[in-house]
mmCIF file of C-alpha atoms in Angstrom:
data_model
loop_
_atom_site.group_PDB
_atom_site.id
_atom_site.type_symbol
_atom_site.label_atom_id
_atom_site.label_comp_id
_atom_site.label_asym_id
_atom_site.label_seq_id
_atom_site.Cartn_x
_atom_site.Cartn_y
_atom_site.Cartn_z
ATOM 1 C CA MET Y 1 -53.573 38.064 63.966
ATOM 2 C CA ASP Y 2 -57.234 38.831 63.217
ATOM 3 C CA ALA Y 3 -59.528 36.539 61.161
ATOM 4 C CA ALA Y 4 -59.056 38.588 57.959
ATOM 5 C CA GLY Y 5 -55.247 38.429 58.210
ATOM 6 C CA SER Y 6 -55.377 34.644 58.888
ATOM 7 C CA LEU Y 7 -57.566 34.080 55.759
ATOM 8 C CA ALA Y 8 -55.226 36.144 53.652
ATOM 9 C CA GLY Y 9 -52.189 34.255 54.804
ATOM 10 C CA GLU Y 10 -53.912 30.925 54.032
ATOM 11 C CA ALA Y 11 -54.855 32.257 50.518
ATOM 12 C CA ASP Y 12 -51.228 33.321 49.876
ATOM 13 C CA SER Y 13 -49.949 29.919 51.037
ATOM 14 C CA SER Y 14 -52.425 28.074 48.851
ATOM 15 C CA ARG Y 15 -51.400 30.065 45.822
ATOM 16 C CA ALA Y 16 -47.628 29.631 46.571
ATOM 17 C CA ALA Y 17 -47.860 25.840 46.753
ATOM 18 C CA PRO Y 18 -48.673 25.261 43.024
ATOM 19 C CA LEU Y 19 -46.064 27.828 42.070
ATOM 20 C CA ARG Y 20 -43.411 25.960 44.073
ATOM 21 C CA GLU Y 21 -44.525 22.720 42.441
ATOM 22 C CA THR Y 22 -44.403 24.297 39.019
ATOM 23 C CA LEU Y 23 -40.939 25.735 39.656
ATOM 24 C CA GLY Y 24 -39.749 22.298 40.755
ATOM 25 C CA GLN Y 25 -41.069 20.711 37.648
ATOM 26 C CA LEU Y 26 -39.438 23.330 35.505
ATOM 27 C CA THR Y 27 -36.123 22.784 37.335
ATOM 28 C CA ASN Y 28 -36.351 19.010 36.736
ATOM 29 C CA ILE Y 29 -37.194 19.608 33.047
ATOM 30 C CA SER Y 30 -34.293 21.973 32.723
ATOM 31 C CA GLU Y 31 -31.845 19.498 34.264
ATOM 32 C CA ARG Y 32 -33.076 16.742 31.903
ATOM 33 C CA VAL Y 33 -32.768 19.018 28.952
ATOM 34 C CA SER Y 34 -29.253 20.009 30.014
ATOM 35 C CA SER Y 35 -28.323 16.330 30.442
ATOM 36 C CA HIS Y 36 -29.734 15.408 26.983
ATOM 37 C CA ALA Y 37 -27.853 18.342 25.430
ATOM 38 C CA SER Y 38 -24.607 17.316 26.987
ATOM 39 C CA THR Y 39 -25.167 13.704 25.681
ATOM 40 C CA CYS Y 40 -25.901 15.069 22.199
ATOM 41 C CA ILE Y 41 -22.898 17.308 22.122
ATOM 42 C CA SER Y 42 -20.709 14.346 23.246
ATOM 43 C CA SER Y 43 -22.243 12.111 20.581
ATOM 44 C CA LEU Y 44 -21.622 14.889 17.882
ATOM 45 C CA VAL Y 45 -18.026 15.098 18.983
ATOM 46 C CA ASN Y 46 -17.575 11.375 18.708
ATOM 47 C CA VAL Y 47 -19.243 11.400 15.289
ATOM 48 C CA GLU Y 48 -17.008 14.251 14.130
ATOM 49 C CA LYS Y 49 -13.937 12.397 15.297
ATOM 50 C CA SER Y 50 -14.999 9.105 13.717
ATOM 51 C CA TYR Y 51 -15.727 10.993 10.449
ATOM 52 C CA GLY Y 52 -12.368 12.711 10.620
ATOM 53 C CA ASP Y 53 -10.553 9.352 11.162
ATOM 54 C CA LEU Y 54 -12.448 7.849 8.232
ATOM 55 C CA VAL Y 55 -11.510 10.770 5.902
ATOM 56 C CA ALA Y 56 -7.869 10.468 6.996
ATOM 57 C CA GLU Y 57 -7.845 6.702 6.338
ATOM 58 C CA LEU Y 58 -9.428 7.215 2.891
ATOM 59 C CA GLN Y 59 -6.873 9.845 2.129
ATOM 60 C CA ARG Y 60 -4.045 7.514 3.109
ATOM 61 C CA GLU Y 61 -5.445 4.801 0.897
ATOM 62 C CA LYS Y 62 -5.803 7.168 -2.013
ATOM 63 C CA GLU Y 63 -2.190 8.330 -1.628
ATOM 64 C CA GLN Y 64 -1.027 4.690 -1.466
ATOM 65 C CA ASP Y 65 -3.016 3.709 -4.509
ATOM 66 C CA GLN Y 66 -1.777 6.656 -6.499
ATOM 67 C CA PHE Y 67 1.792 5.962 -5.468
ATOM 68 C CA SER Y 68 1.696 2.213 -6.268
ATOM 69 C CA ALA Y 69 -0.139 2.857 -9.592
ATOM 70 C CA ARG Y 70 2.442 5.280 -10.691
ATOM 71 C CA HIS Y 71 5.437 3.079 -10.026
ATOM 72 C CA ARG Y 72 4.564 -0.651 -10.017
ATOM 73 C CA ASP Y 73 4.718 -1.248 -13.766
ATOM 74 C CA TYR Y 74 8.384 -0.074 -13.999
ATOM 75 C CA VAL Y 75 9.468 -3.201 -12.254
ATOM 76 C CA SER Y 76 8.141 -5.214 -15.229
ATOM 77 C CA LYS Y 77 9.866 -2.798 -17.624
ATOM 78 C CA PHE Y 78 13.111 -3.603 -15.808
ATOM 79 C CA ASP Y 79 12.439 -7.279 -16.083
ATOM 80 C CA ASP Y 80 12.066 -6.849 -19.820
ATOM 81 C CA ARG Y 81 15.515 -5.319 -20.035
ATOM 82 C CA ALA Y 82 17.080 -7.927 -17.856
ATOM 83 C CA PHE Y 83 15.515 -10.756 -19.865
ATOM 84 C CA VAL Y 84 16.912 -9.338 -23.182
ATOM 85 C CA TYR Y 85 20.296 -9.059 -21.569
ATOM 86 C CA LEU Y 86 20.023 -12.601 -20.190
ATOM 87 C CA VAL Y 87 19.214 -14.096 -23.587
ATOM 88 C CA ARG Y 88 21.667 -12.086 -25.624
ATOM 89 C CA HIS Y 89 24.696 -11.534 -23.414
ATOM 90 C CA GLU Y 90 24.729 -13.588 -20.224
ATOM 91 C CA PRO Y 91 27.298 -16.420 -20.707
ATOM 92 C CA LYS Y 92 25.866 -18.609 -17.955
ATOM 93 C CA TYR Y 93 22.498 -18.688 -19.691
ATOM 94 C CA ARG Y 94 23.939 -19.165 -23.127
ATOM 95 C CA ALA Y 95 25.746 -22.229 -21.778
ATOM 96 C CA LEU Y 96 22.518 -23.611 -20.306
ATOM 97 C CA ALA Y 97 20.563 -22.909 -23.491
ATOM 98 C CA ALA Y 98 22.991 -24.983 -25.472
ATOM 99 C CA ASP Y 99 21.861 -28.019 -23.525
ATOM 100 C CA ALA Y 100 18.073 -27.260 -23.093
ATOM 101 C CA GLN Y 101 15.264 -25.386 -24.737
ATOM 102 C CA GLN Y 102 15.612 -21.698 -24.504
ATOM 103 C CA PHE Y 103 12.901 -19.441 -22.971
ATOM 104 C CA THR Y 104 11.015 -17.478 -25.632
ATOM 105 C CA ASN Y 105 9.534 -14.972 -23.259
ATOM 106 C CA LYS Y 106 10.050 -13.401 -19.930
ATOM 107 C CA SER Y 107 6.763 -14.739 -18.427
ATOM 108 C CA ASP Y 108 7.918 -18.376 -18.738
ATOM 109 C CA LEU Y 109 11.189 -17.589 -17.005
ATOM 110 C CA LEU Y 110 9.549 -15.737 -14.154
ATOM 111 C CA LYS Y 111 7.083 -18.624 -13.569
ATOM 112 C CA VAL Y 112 9.965 -21.037 -13.136
ATOM 113 C CA LEU Y 113 11.718 -18.686 -10.730
ATOM 114 C CA LYS Y 114 8.471 -18.188 -8.827
ATOM 115 C CA ALA Y 115 7.976 -21.939 -8.564
ATOM 116 C CA MET Y 116 11.477 -22.330 -7.233
ATOM 117 C CA LYS Y 117 10.909 -19.731 -4.596
ATOM 118 C CA SER Y 118 7.744 -21.413 -3.512
ATOM 119 C CA ALA Y 119 9.410 -24.713 -3.267
ATOM 120 C CA GLU Y 120 12.140 -23.240 -1.045
ATOM 121 C CA GLU Y 121 9.638 -21.376 1.220
ATOM 122 C CA ASP Y 122 7.182 -24.369 1.574
ATOM 123 C CA GLY Y 123 9.928 -26.878 2.279
ATOM 124 C CA ASP Y 124 8.062 -29.340 0.098
ATOM 125 C CA GLU Y 125 10.457 -32.190 -0.935
ATOM 126 C CA ASP Y 126 8.403 -33.138 -4.028
ATOM 127 C CA ALA Y 127 8.237 -29.551 -5.215
ATOM 128 C CA ALA Y 128 11.936 -29.127 -4.563
ATOM 129 C CA ALA Y 129 12.747 -32.236 -6.547
ATOM 130 C CA VAL Y 130 10.754 -30.855 -9.586
ATOM 131 C CA HIS Y 131 11.794 -27.210 -9.431
ATOM 132 C CA LEU Y 132 15.119 -26.936 -7.609
ATOM 133 C CA THR Y 133 17.087 -28.914 -10.177
ATOM 134 C CA PRO Y 134 20.774 -28.143 -10.943
ATOM 135 C CA HIS Y 135 19.661 -26.644 -14.316
ATOM 136 C CA ASN Y 136 17.078 -24.253 -12.692
ATOM 137 C CA LEU Y 137 19.482 -23.284 -9.974
ATOM 138 C CA GLN Y 138 22.063 -22.310 -12.654
ATOM 139 C CA LEU Y 139 19.342 -20.522 -14.513
ATOM 140 C CA ARG Y 140 18.414 -18.432 -11.510
ATOM 141 C CA GLU Y 141 22.081 -17.585 -10.960
ATOM 142 C CA ALA Y 142 22.250 -16.394 -14.567
ATOM 143 C CA TRP Y 143 19.089 -14.319 -14.040
ATOM 144 C CA TYR Y 144 20.741 -12.707 -11.017
ATOM 145 C CA GLU Y 145 23.787 -11.866 -12.993
ATOM 146 C CA ALA Y 146 21.540 -10.246 -15.654
ATOM 147 C CA ILE Y 147 19.847 -8.069 -12.959
ATOM 148 C CA LYS Y 148 23.147 -6.899 -11.658
ATOM 149 C CA ALA Y 149 24.477 -6.196 -15.151
ATOM 150 C CA LYS Y 150 21.484 -3.953 -15.715
ATOM 151 C CA GLY Y 151 22.235 -1.828 -12.684
ATOM 152 C CA LEU Y 152 20.295 -3.121 -9.623
ATOM 153 C CA SER Y 153 21.643 -5.081 -6.696
ATOM 154 C CA LEU Y 154 19.785 -8.273 -5.707
ATOM 155 C CA GLN Y 155 18.601 -6.641 -2.484
ATOM 156 C CA GLU Y 156 17.151 -3.642 -4.454
ATOM 157 C CA TYR Y 157 15.563 -5.904 -7.060
ATOM 158 C CA GLN Y 158 13.959 -8.130 -4.313
ATOM 159 C CA ALA Y 159 12.627 -5.073 -2.544
ATOM 160 C CA LEU Y 160 11.075 -3.882 -5.753
ATOM 161 C CA CYS Y 161 9.507 -7.284 -6.404
ATOM 162 C CA ILE Y 162 7.884 -7.220 -2.934
ATOM 163 C CA PHE Y 163 6.609 -3.730 -3.611
ATOM 164 C CA LYS Y 164 5.135 -4.830 -6.993
ATOM 165 C CA ASP Y 165 3.517 -7.921 -5.487
ATOM 166 C CA SER Y 166 1.956 -5.958 -2.646
ATOM 167 C CA THR Y 167 0.087 -3.637 -4.965
ATOM 168 C CA ASN Y 168 -3.300 -4.019 -6.632
ATOM 169 C CA ARG Y 169 -3.042 -5.352 -10.205
ATOM 170 C CA THR Y 170 -5.876 -3.224 -11.626
ATOM 171 C CA PHE Y 171 -4.335 0.221 -11.794
ATOM 172 C CA HIS Y 172 -4.524 2.926 -14.474
ATOM 173 C CA GLN Y 173 -1.940 3.533 -17.057
ATOM 174 C CA SER Y 174 1.321 4.813 -15.613
ATOM 175 C CA PRO Y 175 3.117 8.000 -16.664
ATOM 176 C CA THR Y 176 6.488 7.721 -18.445
ATOM 177 C CA ALA Y 177 9.499 6.666 -16.419
ATOM 178 C CA ARG Y 178 10.898 10.171 -16.768
ATOM 179 C CA GLU Y 179 7.695 11.765 -15.422
ATOM 180 C CA ALA Y 180 7.464 9.269 -12.581
ATOM 181 C CA LEU Y 181 11.093 10.064 -11.651
ATOM 182 C CA GLN Y 182 10.438 13.755 -11.622
ATOM 183 C CA LEU Y 183 7.385 13.348 -9.391
ATOM 184 C CA LEU Y 184 9.335 10.988 -7.090
ATOM 185 C CA ASN Y 185 12.074 13.612 -6.732
ATOM 186 C CA THR Y 186 9.677 16.445 -5.868
ATOM 187 C CA SER Y 187 8.340 17.273 -2.416
ATOM 188 C CA LEU Y 188 5.262 15.120 -2.891
ATOM 189 C CA PRO Y 189 4.957 12.905 0.226
ATOM 190 C CA VAL Y 190 5.617 9.167 -0.097
ATOM 191 C CA PRO Y 191 3.138 7.098 1.848
ATOM 192 C CA SER Y 192 4.813 5.754 4.933
ATOM 193 C CA VAL Y 193 3.949 2.172 3.933
ATOM 194 C CA TYR Y 194 6.076 2.624 0.800
ATOM 195 C CA ALA Y 195 8.920 4.795 2.229
ATOM 196 C CA ALA Y 196 11.360 1.921 2.293
ATOM 197 C CA TYR Y 197 10.951 1.451 -1.498
ATOM 198 C CA LYS Y 198 11.672 5.070 -2.544
ATOM 199 C CA GLU Y 199 15.457 4.752 -2.954
ATOM 200 C CA PRO Y 200 15.359 1.567 -5.087
ATOM 201 C CA LEU Y 201 12.459 3.058 -7.120
ATOM 202 C CA VAL Y 202 14.502 6.235 -7.784
ATOM 203 C CA LYS Y 203 17.474 4.114 -8.933
ATOM 204 C CA LEU Y 204 15.217 1.897 -11.097
ATOM 205 C CA LEU Y 205 13.620 4.917 -12.804
ATOM 206 C CA GLN Y 206 17.044 6.496 -13.358
ATOM 207 C CA LEU Y 207 18.114 3.352 -15.112
ATOM 208 C CA LEU Y 208 14.927 3.174 -17.176
ATOM 209 C CA VAL Y 209 15.189 6.764 -18.494
ATOM 210 C CA LYS Y 210 18.640 6.034 -19.946
ATOM 211 C CA PRO Y 211 18.599 5.148 -23.581
#
């Protein structure tokens, strides 16, 4: 190779070196951008999933609140009917009332029954001595008879009480019993957490819509 050719080759080589270096840098940058893009996409997918899970959870809570708000007050309405029956017609209660002061309202009676239940569950001897008296035990039996006389089994009534106690006490006004029954008998989904209460609720509302 002559001198001119040698000089030209060296010039081409000197120009190619920076180009190769630049291409290498561009390749590295491209790889980093690709890696960051993949990370961003993965993060967006996780955010979207978390957002979707949150929306689904909020929807479940909304459905549960709407369901419980629509039905919980009817348990109290049934208590009203059972209390009136207890006072006016239940012979066991009338016999007890002849020997002791009668209850003037449902709330006082339910407080006594609640205290009896707590005494039994806690196993407290002092509480049992105060609340689980022969008189109160007969009173509770009379209350159970009134519940059955008004159309519910004890198992159904106890399930409804659990349902009522498990719901929030600051709900909006409920629709009428007839409207609630119609809604409950439609294809509207019942929240899975309340599915076990649907049948006794239907029976309760059927009893309440009767004159």
